[in-house]
């Protein structure tokens, strides 16, 4: 039983404009594109976020994202791409999806996702140290 709209797309219950499908990955047009040709790439298996993604699906998923990004130039005349994934926060569909958005210089997308901040003195080193500690292998 499909549990979210992307499961319904995977099962064929919900129609979409597919651009790629294999056993592990499906890619289709986002129905509310940032720019026309904006593609979503999903595992066919129900996986909610990056943290839930099994290792064996990482390479197939990213390979399709790379192929879609490579197709944006020849197919649509894009000069580049924006590749992104929301996890939990701002994630409106609880089924992992990579956004691949065609970009062209002067297209008007100016980092609307990311208003930038600044580190206070010493704070940058502290953030880096906290992350390095969390990234250490469990037996370190
Ligand atoms: P996010 O906000 O990162 O979870 O992006 C979800 C995207 O999914 C959003 O850009 C709109 C798109 N979307 C939601 N429902 C459907 C649907 O039923 N069909 C298609 N093609 N896209 C959908």
XYZ file of C-alpha atoms and ligand atoms in Angstrom:
163
model
C 0.000 0.000 0.000
C 1.510 3.332 -1.103
C 2.155 5.614 1.856
C 2.985 8.938 0.176
C 2.568 10.616 -3.192
C 5.986 9.502 -4.416
C 5.182 5.871 -3.523
C 2.046 6.394 -5.620
C 4.181 7.664 -8.493
C 6.493 4.659 -8.111
C 3.529 2.246 -8.197
C 1.903 4.037 -11.134
C -1.191 5.011 -9.115
C -0.379 8.670 -9.685
C 0.469 9.948 -13.152
C 3.574 12.036 -13.649
C 6.005 12.990 -16.385
C 8.742 10.436 -15.894
C 12.174 10.990 -17.360
C 13.914 7.883 -16.003
C 12.942 4.598 -14.355
C 14.895 1.522 -13.379
C 14.416 -1.026 -10.609
C 15.852 1.215 -7.897
C 15.330 4.783 -9.047
C 12.594 6.877 -10.616
C 12.986 10.462 -11.889
C 10.116 12.735 -12.882
C 9.244 16.393 -13.359
C 8.415 18.363 -10.221
C 4.857 19.618 -10.792
C 5.740 23.020 -9.238
C 9.155 23.624 -10.788
C 11.633 26.290 -9.688
C 12.458 26.378 -13.413
C 10.932 24.288 -16.198
C 12.751 20.968 -16.387
C 13.164 20.701 -12.577
C 13.463 16.960 -11.890
C 12.964 14.925 -8.705
C 14.956 11.712 -8.279
C 13.616 9.139 -5.796
C 14.420 5.634 -4.689
C 11.574 3.302 -5.725
C 11.777 1.826 -2.222
C 10.114 3.926 0.490
C 12.997 5.724 2.198
C 12.201 8.898 4.102
C 15.441 10.849 4.463
C 19.143 10.671 3.634
C 19.769 9.212 7.081
C 17.567 6.226 6.184
C 19.132 5.582 2.780
C 20.757 2.138 2.579
C 24.327 2.138 1.284
C 23.462 0.054 -1.767
C 21.068 2.771 -3.022
C 23.487 5.684 -2.719
C 25.399 5.059 -5.897
C 22.335 4.281 -8.083
C 20.509 7.379 -6.830
C 23.431 9.760 -7.272
C 24.264 8.247 -10.651
C 20.768 9.093 -11.924
C 21.033 12.607 -10.422
C 24.344 13.055 -12.255
C 22.884 11.780 -15.538
C 19.870 14.078 -15.237
C 22.155 17.041 -14.447
C 24.256 16.143 -17.504
C 21.122 16.008 -19.691
C 19.943 19.519 -18.768
C 22.409 21.185 -21.147
C 21.751 19.146 -24.285
C 18.000 18.779 -23.613
C 17.099 22.233 -22.350
C 20.037 24.521 -22.998
C 20.824 24.910 -19.283
C 24.339 26.049 -18.404
C 24.407 24.310 -15.040
C 22.262 22.872 -12.280
C 21.280 23.235 -8.666
C 21.141 19.907 -6.810
C 19.530 19.755 -3.374
C 17.649 17.633 -0.873
C 15.459 18.706 2.039
C 15.534 16.401 5.059
C 12.630 16.699 7.535
C 12.710 20.505 7.697
C 11.159 21.944 4.517
C 10.624 18.375 3.310
C 7.014 18.363 2.153
C 6.942 14.732 0.938
C 8.345 12.140 3.379
C 10.032 10.119 0.621
C 13.645 10.990 -0.149
C 14.005 13.069 -3.316
C 16.908 14.871 -4.909
C 15.978 18.102 -6.676
C 17.891 18.723 -9.895
C 17.065 22.209 -11.161
C 18.348 23.615 -14.456
C 20.320 26.858 -14.030
C 21.347 29.530 -16.478
C 23.350 32.661 -15.707
C 20.979 35.534 -15.037
C 18.027 33.224 -14.291
C 17.285 35.270 -11.175
C 17.791 32.503 -8.583
C 19.996 34.280 -6.066
C 20.510 31.960 -3.144
C 16.904 32.340 -1.994
C 17.313 29.193 0.082
C 20.283 30.492 1.988
C 20.498 33.874 3.569
C 24.128 33.824 4.841
C 25.327 34.466 8.373
C 28.789 35.075 9.897
C 30.770 33.307 12.626
C 31.736 35.264 15.710
C 35.461 35.218 16.575
C 36.532 31.668 17.527
C 33.154 30.190 16.716
C 34.159 28.700 13.356
C 36.878 26.539 14.967
C 34.449 25.431 17.673
C 31.811 24.356 15.131
C 34.434 22.471 13.131
C 35.705 20.701 16.277
C 32.183 19.660 17.294
C 31.532 18.196 13.851
C 34.931 16.420 13.688
C 34.191 14.778 17.067
C 30.730 13.647 15.912
C 32.231 12.241 12.698
C 34.837 10.091 14.463
C 34.264 6.367 14.005
C 32.531 4.746 17.034
C 35.693 2.851 18.039
C 37.993 5.913 17.918
P 10.380 19.288 -0.891
O 9.773 20.571 -0.484
O 11.890 19.312 -0.930
O 9.841 18.123 -0.098
O 9.931 19.058 -2.408
C 8.821 18.302 -2.786
C 8.528 18.630 -4.211
O 7.614 17.661 -4.696
C 7.871 19.980 -4.430
O 8.752 20.806 -5.168
C 6.612 19.692 -5.226
C 6.782 18.252 -5.642
N 5.553 17.466 -5.636
C 4.730 17.291 -4.569
N 3.703 16.476 -4.918
C 3.908 16.126 -6.215
C 3.190 15.310 -7.120
O 2.161 14.727 -6.818
N 3.711 15.183 -8.378
C 4.871 15.822 -8.770
N 5.277 15.616 -10.014
N 5.559 16.602 -7.928
C 5.091 16.749 -6.674
